[in-house]
Tab-separated table of C-alpha atoms in Angstrom:
chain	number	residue	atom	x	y	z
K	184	UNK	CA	-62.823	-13.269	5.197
K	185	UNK	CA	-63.537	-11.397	8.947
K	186	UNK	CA	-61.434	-14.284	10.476
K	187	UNK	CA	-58.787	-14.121	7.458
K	188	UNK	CA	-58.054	-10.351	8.051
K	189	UNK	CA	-59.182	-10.053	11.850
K	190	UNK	CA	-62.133	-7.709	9.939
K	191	UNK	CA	-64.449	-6.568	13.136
K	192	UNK	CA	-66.427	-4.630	10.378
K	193	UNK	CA	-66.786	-7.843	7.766
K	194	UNK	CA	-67.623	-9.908	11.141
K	195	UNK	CA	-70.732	-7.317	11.161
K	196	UNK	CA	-71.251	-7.933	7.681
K	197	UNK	CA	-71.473	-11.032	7.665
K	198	UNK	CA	-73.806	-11.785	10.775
K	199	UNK	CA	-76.317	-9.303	9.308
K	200	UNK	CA	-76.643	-10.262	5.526
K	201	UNK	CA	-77.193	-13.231	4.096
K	202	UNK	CA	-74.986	-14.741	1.036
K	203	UNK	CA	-75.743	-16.949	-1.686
K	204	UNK	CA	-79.570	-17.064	-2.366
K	205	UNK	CA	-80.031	-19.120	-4.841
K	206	UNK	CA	-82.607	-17.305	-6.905
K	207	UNK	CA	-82.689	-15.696	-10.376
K	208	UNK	CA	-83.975	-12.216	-9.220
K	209	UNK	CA	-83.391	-12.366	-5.684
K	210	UNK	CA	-82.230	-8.662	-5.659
K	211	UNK	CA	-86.007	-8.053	-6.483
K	212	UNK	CA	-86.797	-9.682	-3.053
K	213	UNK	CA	-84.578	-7.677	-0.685
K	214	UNK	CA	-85.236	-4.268	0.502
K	215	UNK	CA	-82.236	-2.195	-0.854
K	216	UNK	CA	-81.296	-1.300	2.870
K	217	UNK	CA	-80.584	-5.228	2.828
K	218	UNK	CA	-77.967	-4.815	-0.262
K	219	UNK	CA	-74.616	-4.724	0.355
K	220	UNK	CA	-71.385	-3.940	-1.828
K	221	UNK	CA	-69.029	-6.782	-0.478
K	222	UNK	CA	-66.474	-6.256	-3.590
K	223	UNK	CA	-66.395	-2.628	-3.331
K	224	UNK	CA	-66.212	-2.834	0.698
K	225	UNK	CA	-63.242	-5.310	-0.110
K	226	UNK	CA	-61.767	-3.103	-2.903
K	227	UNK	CA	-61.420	-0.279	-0.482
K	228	UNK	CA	-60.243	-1.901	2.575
K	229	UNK	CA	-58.182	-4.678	1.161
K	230	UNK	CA	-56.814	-4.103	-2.354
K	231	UNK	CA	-55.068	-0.527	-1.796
K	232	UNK	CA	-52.491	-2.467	-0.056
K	233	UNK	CA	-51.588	-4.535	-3.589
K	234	UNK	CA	-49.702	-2.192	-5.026
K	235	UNK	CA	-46.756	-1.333	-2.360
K	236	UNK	CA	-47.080	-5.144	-2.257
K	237	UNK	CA	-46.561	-5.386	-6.071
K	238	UNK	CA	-43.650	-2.730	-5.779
K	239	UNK	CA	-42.028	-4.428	-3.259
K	240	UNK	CA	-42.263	-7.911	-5.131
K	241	UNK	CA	-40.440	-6.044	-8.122
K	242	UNK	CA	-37.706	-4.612	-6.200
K	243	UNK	CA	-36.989	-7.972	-4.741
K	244	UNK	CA	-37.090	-9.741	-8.286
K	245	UNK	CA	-34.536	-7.349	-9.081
K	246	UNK	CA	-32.263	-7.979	-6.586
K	247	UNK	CA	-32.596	-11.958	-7.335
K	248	UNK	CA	-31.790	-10.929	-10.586
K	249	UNK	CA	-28.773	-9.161	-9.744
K	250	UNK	CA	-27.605	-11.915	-7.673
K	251	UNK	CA	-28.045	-14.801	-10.228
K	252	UNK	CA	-25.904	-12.266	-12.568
K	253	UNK	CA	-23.114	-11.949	-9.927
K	254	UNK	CA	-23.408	-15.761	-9.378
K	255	UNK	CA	-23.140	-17.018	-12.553
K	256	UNK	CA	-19.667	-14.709	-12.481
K	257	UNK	CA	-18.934	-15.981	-9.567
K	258	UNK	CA	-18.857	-19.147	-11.311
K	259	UNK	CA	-16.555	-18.065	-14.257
K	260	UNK	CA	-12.611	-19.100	-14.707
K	261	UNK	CA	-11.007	-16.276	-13.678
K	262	UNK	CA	-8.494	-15.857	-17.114
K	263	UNK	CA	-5.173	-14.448	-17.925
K	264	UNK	CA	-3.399	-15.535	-20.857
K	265	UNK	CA	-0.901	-13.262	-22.618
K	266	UNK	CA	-1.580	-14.247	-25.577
K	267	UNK	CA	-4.785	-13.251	-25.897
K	268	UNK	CA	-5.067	-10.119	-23.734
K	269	UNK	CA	-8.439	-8.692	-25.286
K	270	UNK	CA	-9.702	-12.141	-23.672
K	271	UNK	CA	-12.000	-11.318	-20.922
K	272	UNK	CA	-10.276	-11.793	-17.256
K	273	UNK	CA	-14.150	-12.696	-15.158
K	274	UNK	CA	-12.612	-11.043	-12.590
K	275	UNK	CA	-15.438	-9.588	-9.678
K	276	UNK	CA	-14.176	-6.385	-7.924
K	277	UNK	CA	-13.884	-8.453	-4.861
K	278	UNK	CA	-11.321	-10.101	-6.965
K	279	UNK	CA	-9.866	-6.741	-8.249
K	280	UNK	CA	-9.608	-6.058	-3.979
K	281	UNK	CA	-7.699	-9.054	-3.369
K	282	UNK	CA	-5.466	-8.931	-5.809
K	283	UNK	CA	-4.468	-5.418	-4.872
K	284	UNK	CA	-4.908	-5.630	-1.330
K	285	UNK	CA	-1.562	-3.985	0.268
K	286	UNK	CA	-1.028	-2.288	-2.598
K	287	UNK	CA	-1.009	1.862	-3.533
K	288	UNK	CA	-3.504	0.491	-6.733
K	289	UNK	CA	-6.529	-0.897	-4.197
K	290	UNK	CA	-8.302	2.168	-3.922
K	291	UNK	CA	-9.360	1.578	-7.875
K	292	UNK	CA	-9.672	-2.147	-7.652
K	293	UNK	CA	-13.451	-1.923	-9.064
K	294	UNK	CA	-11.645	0.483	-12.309
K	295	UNK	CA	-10.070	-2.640	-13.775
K	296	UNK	CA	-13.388	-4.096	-13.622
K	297	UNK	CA	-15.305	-1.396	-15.286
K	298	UNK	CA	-12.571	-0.923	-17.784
K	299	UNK	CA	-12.382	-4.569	-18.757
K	300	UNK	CA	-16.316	-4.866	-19.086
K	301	UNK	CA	-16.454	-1.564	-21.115
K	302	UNK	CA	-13.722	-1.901	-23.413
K	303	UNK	CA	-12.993	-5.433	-23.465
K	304	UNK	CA	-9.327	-5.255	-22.451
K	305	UNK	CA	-8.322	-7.991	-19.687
K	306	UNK	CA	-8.695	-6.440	-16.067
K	307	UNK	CA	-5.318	-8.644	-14.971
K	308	UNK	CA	-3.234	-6.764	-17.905
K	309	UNK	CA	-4.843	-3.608	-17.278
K	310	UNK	CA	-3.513	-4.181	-13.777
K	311	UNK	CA	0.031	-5.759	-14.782
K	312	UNK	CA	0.265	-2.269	-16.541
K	313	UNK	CA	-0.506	-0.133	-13.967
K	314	UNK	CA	1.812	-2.177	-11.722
K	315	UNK	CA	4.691	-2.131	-13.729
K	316	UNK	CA	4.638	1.965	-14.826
K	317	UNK	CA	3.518	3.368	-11.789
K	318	UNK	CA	5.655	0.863	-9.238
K	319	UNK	CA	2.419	-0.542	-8.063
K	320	UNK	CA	0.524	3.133	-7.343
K	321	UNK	CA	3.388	5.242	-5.877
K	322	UNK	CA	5.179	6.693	-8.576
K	323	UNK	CA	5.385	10.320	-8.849
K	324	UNK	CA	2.989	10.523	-12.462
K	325	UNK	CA	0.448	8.411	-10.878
K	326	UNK	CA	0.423	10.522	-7.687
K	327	UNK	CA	0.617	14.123	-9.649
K	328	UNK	CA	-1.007	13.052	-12.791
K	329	UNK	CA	-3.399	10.408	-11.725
K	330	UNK	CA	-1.533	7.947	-14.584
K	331	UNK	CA	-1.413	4.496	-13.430
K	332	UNK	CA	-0.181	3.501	-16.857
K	333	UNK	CA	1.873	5.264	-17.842
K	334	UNK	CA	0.417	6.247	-21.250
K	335	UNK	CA	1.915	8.774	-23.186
K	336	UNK	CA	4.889	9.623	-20.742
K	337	UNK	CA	8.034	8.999	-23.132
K	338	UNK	CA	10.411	10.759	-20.739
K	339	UNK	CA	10.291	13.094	-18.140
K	340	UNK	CA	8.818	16.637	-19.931
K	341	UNK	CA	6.260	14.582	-21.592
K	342	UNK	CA	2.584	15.828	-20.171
K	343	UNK	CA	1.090	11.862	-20.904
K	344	UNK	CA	-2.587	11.928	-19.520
K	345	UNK	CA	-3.430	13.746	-17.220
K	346	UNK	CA	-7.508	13.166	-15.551
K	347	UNK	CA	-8.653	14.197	-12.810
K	348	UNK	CA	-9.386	10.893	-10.993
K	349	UNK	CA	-7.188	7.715	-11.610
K	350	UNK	CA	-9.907	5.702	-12.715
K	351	UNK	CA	-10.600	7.837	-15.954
K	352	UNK	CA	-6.889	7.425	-16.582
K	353	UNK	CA	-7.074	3.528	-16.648
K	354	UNK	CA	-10.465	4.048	-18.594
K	355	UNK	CA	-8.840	6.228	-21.011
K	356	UNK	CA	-5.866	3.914	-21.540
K	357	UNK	CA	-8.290	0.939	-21.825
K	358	UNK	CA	-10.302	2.392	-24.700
K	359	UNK	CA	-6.803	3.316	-26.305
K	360	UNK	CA	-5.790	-0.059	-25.977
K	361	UNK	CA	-8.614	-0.910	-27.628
K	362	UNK	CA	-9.492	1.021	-30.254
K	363	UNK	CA	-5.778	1.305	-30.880
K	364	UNK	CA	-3.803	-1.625	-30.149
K	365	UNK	CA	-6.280	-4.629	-30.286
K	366	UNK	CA	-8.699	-4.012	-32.861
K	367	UNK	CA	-7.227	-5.120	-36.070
K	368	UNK	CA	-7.385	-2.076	-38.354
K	369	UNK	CA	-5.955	0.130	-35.003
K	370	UNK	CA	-3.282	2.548	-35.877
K	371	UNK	CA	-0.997	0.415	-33.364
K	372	UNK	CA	-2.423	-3.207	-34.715
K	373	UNK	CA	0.127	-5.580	-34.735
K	374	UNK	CA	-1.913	-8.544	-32.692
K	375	UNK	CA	-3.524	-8.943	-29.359
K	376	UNK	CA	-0.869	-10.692	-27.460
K	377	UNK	CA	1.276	-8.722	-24.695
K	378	UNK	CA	4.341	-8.843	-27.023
K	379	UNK	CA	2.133	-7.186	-29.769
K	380	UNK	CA	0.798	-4.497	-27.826
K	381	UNK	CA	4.424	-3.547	-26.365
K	382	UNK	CA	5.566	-2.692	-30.019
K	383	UNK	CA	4.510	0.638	-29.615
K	384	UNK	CA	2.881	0.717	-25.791
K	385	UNK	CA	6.657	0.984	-25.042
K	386	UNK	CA	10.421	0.960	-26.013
K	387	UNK	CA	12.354	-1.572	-25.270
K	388	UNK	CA	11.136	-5.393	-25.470
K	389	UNK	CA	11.386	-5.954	-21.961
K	390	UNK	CA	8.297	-3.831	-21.184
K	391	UNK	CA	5.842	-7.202	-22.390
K	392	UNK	CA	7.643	-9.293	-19.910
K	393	UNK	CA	7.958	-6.903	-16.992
K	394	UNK	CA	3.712	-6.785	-17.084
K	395	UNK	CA	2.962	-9.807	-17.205
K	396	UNK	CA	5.195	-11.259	-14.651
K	397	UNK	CA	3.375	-8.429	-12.713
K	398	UNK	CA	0.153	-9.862	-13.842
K	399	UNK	CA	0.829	-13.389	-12.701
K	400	UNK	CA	1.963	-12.361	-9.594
K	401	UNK	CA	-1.696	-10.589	-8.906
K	402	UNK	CA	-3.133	-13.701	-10.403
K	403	UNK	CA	-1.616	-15.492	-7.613
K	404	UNK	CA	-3.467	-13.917	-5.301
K	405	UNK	CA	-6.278	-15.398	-5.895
């Protein structure tokens, strides 16, 4: 143990006592000055350190965790299918950047991505929306209003949502979409392809096509 932890003081020790006596009551035939508390010695000097140790140990097995989690994503099909657009998209936010890179909508890449995992509403449509109403980030209701999508803005006097940032805009219109749209039951139900949802997301039928040519396009990117 002195040579294991460079010890000067159990290098003492252990030239001065002797260990091991093989002897029933061999206490009984030392003086008490001869007794020596190796465990408690080594409980004070050596085990304090455990428990950083231990802490440290945890913090790393959390971070391996992590990373096995953003691997196995990693691994996923990215997925877009207009069909289905309550299907989840896998997309990382390092996706969500490249698809958007260039674009007025970047700064909110990781919103699509919180959005799709919270309210289970593709990321890709999510985006084909917000590319399609706001003219990818630079129209004048997603600079003023922070409305990426467009949501409740049925001509030009109508308020539509206004939040303070644009990422509780898209989460707003996500949980809408939803609760609303693709839940059967919703008060705008009518099935969870693209087509469905522009039945009442938007006059006109051209709206359905419009996002997810947009979407497509971002899906390209990858």
């Amino acid at each position: 143990l002195a040579d294991l932890f460079g010890d000067k003081q159990l290098n003492t020790i252990a030239g001065k006592y002797v260990f091991g006596i093989n002897h029933p009551d061999f206490e009984t035939l030392l003086d008490k000055n001869d007794n020596f508390n190796l465990n408690q010695y080594l409980k004070n000097e050596k085990i304090l350190p455990v428990k950083p140790m231990q802490q440290k140990i945890a913090t790393i097995n959390k971070k391996i965790k992590q990373l096995k989690k953003d691997i196995s994503k990693e691994n996923q099909t990215r997925y877009f299918n207009p069909n289905n657009v309550s299907l989840l998209s896998h997309i990382t936010v390092d996706d969500a950047k490249q698809m958007l890179k260039g674009t007025a909508l970047y700064a909110d890449a990781k919103a699509y991505v919180k959005a799709e995992e919270k309210y289970h509403v593709n990321a890709v449509f999510l985006m084909g929306i917000a590319a399609h109403e706001s003219a990818w980030g630079t129209s004048r209701r997603a600079r003023e209003d922070n409305n990426l999508t467009g949501y409740g803005v049925t001509s030009d006097s109508a308020k539509g949502i206004n939040k303070a940032t644009k990422e509780e805009g898209l989460l707003t219109t996500a949980k809408t979409l939803h609760e609303k749209y693709l839940t059967a039951g919703g008060s705008y139900y009518a099935g969870t392809s693209a087509e469905d949802v522009n039945k009442h997301y938007c006059v006109g039928g051209e709206w359905a096509a419009a996002v997810v040519n947009d979407a497509y396009q971002l899906m390209n990117q990858l």
